[in-house]
PDB file of C-alpha atoms in Angstrom:
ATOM      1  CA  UNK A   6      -5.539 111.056 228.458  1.00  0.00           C
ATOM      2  CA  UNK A   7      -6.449 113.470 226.088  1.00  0.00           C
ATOM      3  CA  UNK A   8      -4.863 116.971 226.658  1.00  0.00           C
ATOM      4  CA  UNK A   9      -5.100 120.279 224.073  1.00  0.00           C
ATOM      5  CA  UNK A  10      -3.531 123.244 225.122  1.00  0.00           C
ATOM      6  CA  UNK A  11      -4.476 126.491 222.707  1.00  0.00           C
ATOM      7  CA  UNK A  12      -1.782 129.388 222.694  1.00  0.00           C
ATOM      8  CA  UNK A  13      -1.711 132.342 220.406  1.00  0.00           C
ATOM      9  CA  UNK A  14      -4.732 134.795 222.036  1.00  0.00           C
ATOM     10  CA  UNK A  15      -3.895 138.379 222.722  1.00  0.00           C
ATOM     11  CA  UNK A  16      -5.756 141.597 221.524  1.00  0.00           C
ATOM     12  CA  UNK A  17      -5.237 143.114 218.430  1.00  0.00           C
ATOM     13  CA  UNK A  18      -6.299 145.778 215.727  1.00  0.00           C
ATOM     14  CA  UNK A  19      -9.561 145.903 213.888  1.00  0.00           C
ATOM     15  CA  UNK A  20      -7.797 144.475 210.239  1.00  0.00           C
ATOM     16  CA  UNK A  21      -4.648 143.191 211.904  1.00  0.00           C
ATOM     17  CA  UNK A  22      -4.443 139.004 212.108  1.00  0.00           C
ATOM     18  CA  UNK A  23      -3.230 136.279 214.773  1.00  0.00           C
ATOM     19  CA  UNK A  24      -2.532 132.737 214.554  1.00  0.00           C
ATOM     20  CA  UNK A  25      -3.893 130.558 217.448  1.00  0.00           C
ATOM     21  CA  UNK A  26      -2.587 127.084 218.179  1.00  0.00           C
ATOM     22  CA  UNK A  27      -3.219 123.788 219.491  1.00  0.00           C
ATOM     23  CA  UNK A  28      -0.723 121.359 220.623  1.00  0.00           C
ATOM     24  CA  UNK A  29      -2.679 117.654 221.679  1.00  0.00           C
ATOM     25  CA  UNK A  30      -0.970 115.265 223.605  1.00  0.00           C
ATOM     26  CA  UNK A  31      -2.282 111.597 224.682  1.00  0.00           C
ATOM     27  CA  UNK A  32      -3.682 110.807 221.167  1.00  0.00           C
ATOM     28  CA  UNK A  33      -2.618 109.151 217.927  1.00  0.00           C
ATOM     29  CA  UNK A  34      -2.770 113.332 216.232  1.00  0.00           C
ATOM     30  CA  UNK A  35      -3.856 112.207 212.751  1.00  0.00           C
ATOM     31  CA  UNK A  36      -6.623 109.839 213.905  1.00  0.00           C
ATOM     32  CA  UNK A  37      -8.375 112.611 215.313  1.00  0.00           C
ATOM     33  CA  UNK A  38     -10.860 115.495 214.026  1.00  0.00           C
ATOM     34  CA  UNK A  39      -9.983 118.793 215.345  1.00  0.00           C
ATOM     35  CA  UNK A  40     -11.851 122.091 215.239  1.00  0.00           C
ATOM     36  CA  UNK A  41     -11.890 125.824 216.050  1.00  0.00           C
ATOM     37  CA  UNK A  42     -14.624 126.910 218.549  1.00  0.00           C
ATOM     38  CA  UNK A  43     -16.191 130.193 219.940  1.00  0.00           C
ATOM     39  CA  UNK A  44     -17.590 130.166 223.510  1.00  0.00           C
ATOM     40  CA  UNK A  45     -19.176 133.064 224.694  1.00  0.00           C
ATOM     41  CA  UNK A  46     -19.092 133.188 228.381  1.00  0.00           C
ATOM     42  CA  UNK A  47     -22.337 130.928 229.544  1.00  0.00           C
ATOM     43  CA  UNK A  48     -23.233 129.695 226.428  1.00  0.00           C
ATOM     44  CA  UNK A  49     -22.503 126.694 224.191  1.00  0.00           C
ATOM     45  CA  UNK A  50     -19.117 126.014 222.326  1.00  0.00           C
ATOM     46  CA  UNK A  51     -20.266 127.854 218.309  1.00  0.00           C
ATOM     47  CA  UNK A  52     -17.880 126.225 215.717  1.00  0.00           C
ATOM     48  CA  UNK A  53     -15.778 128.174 213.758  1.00  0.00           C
ATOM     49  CA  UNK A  54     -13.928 125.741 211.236  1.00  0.00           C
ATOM     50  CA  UNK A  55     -12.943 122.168 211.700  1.00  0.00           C
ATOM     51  CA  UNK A  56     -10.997 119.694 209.903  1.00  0.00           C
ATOM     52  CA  UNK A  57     -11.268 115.950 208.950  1.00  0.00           C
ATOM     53  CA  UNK A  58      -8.584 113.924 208.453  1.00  0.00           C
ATOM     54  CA  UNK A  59      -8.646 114.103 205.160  1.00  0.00           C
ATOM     55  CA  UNK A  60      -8.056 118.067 204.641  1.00  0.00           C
ATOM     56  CA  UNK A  61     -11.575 118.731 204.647  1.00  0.00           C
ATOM     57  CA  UNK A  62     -12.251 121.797 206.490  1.00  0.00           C
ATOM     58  CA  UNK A  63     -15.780 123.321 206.382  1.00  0.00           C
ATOM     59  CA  UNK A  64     -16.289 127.331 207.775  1.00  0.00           C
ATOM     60  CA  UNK A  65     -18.384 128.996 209.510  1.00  0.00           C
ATOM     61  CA  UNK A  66     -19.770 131.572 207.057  1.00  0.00           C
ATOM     62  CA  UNK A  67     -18.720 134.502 209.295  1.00  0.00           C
ATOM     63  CA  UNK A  68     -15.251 133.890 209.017  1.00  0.00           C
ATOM     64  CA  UNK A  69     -15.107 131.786 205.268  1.00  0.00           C
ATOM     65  CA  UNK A  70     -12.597 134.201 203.616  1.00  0.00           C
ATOM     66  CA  UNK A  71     -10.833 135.345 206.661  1.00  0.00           C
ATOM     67  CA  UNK A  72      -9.952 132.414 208.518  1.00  0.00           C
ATOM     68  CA  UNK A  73      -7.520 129.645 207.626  1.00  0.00           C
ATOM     69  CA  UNK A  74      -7.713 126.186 209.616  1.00  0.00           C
ATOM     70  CA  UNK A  75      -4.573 123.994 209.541  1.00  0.00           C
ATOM     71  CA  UNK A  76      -3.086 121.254 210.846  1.00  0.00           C
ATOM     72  CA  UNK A  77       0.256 119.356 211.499  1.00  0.00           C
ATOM     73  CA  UNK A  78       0.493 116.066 212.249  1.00  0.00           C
ATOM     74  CA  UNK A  79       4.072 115.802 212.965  1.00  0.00           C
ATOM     75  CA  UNK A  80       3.791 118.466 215.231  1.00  0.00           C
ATOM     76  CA  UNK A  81       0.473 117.117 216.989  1.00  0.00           C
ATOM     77  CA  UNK A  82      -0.598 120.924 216.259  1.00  0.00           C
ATOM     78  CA  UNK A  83      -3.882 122.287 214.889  1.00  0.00           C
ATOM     79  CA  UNK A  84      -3.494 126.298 213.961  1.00  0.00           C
ATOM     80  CA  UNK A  85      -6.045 128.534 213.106  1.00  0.00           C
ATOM     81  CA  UNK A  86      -5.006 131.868 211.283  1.00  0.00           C
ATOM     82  CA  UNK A  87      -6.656 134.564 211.453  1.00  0.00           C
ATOM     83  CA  UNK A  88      -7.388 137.534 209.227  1.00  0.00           C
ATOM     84  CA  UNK A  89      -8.941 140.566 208.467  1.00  0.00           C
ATOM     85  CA  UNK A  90      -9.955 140.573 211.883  1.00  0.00           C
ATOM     86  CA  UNK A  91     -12.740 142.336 212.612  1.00  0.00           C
ATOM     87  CA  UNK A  92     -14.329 143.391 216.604  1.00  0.00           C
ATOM     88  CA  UNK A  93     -17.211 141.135 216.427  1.00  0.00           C
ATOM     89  CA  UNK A  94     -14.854 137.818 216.015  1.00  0.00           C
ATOM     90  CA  UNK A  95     -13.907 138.855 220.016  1.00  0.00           C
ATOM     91  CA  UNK A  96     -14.853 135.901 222.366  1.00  0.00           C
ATOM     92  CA  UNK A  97     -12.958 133.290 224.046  1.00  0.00           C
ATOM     93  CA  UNK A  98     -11.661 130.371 221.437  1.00  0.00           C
ATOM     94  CA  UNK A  99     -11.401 126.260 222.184  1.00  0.00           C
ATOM     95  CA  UNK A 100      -9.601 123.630 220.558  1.00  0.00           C
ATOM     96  CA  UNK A 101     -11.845 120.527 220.339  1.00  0.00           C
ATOM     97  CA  UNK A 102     -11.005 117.636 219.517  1.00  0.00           C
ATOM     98  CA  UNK A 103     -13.064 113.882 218.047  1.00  0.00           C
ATOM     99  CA  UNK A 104     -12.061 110.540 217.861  1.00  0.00           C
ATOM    100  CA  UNK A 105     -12.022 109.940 214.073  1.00  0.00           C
ATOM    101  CA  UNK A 106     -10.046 106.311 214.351  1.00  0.00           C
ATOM    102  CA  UNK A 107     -13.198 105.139 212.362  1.00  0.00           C
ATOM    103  CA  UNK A 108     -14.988 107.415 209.828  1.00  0.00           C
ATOM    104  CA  UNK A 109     -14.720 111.194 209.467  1.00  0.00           C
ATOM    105  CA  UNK A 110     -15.849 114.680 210.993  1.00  0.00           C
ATOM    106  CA  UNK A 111     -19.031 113.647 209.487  1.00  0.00           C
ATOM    107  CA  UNK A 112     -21.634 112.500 212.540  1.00  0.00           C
ATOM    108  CA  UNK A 113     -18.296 112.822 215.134  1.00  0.00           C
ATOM    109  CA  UNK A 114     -19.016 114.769 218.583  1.00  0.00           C
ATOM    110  CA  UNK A 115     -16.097 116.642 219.754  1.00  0.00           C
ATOM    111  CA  UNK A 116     -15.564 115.621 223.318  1.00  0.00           C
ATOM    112  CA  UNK A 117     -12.192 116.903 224.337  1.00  0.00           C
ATOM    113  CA  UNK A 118     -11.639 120.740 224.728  1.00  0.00           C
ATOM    114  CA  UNK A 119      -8.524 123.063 225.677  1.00  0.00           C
ATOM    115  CA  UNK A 120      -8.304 125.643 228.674  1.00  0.00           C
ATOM    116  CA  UNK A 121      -9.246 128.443 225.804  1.00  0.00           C
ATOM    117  CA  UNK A 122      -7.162 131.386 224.661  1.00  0.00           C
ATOM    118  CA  UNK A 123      -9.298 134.930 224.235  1.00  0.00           C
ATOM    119  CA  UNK A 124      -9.126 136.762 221.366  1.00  0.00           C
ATOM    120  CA  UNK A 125     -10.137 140.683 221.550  1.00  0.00           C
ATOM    121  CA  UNK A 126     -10.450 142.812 218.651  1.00  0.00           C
ATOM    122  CA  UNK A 127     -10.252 146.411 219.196  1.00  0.00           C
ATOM    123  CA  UNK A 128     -11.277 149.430 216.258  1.00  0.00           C
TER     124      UNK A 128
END
């Protein structure tokens, strides 16, 4: 089965930066689609970034700039770095994961989530 476990979360400075991670187990790593997701408590995941297979890596434009996506195949890890932080990127971030065997991000629904790690920027 398909597991994602995101580390990395912790509080930090207005400015300062952190690097989040994603470790997936129980998939074939650079088949998949992975992406970087807000989800405010009760509402629905908000993408951050994702990336295809292929590199591709499209941001949302509140964090284009700021935010780097990665990922590692031989590691089975997916990183997201984070800059120039700022208090309004606080909120609880997801690893998500889509079965890109066949095709791209394009049209793919991301179906398999992490626990979540919080992220809390203070001024």
């Amino acid at each position: 089965q398909v597991h994602l476990v995101e580390s990395g979360g912790g509080s930090v400075q207005a400015g300062g930066s952190l690097r989040l991670s994603c470790t997936a187990s129980g998939v074939t790593f650079s088949d998949y689609c992975f992406g970087w997701f807000r989800r405010p408590p009760g509402k629905q995941y908000e993408p951050v970034a994702s990336i295809d297979k292929d590199g591709t890596a499209p941001y949302a434009d509140s964090v284009k700039g700021r935010f780097i996506i990665s990922r590692d195949n031989a590691k089975n890890s997916l990183y997201l770095q984070m800059n120039a932080l700022k208090p309004e990127d606080t909120d609880l971030y997801y690893c998500g994961a889509a079965d890109c065997t066949r095709g791209s991000l394009s049209g793919k629904l991301f179906e398999y989530w992490g626990q979540g790690t919080q992220v809390t920027v203070v001024p």
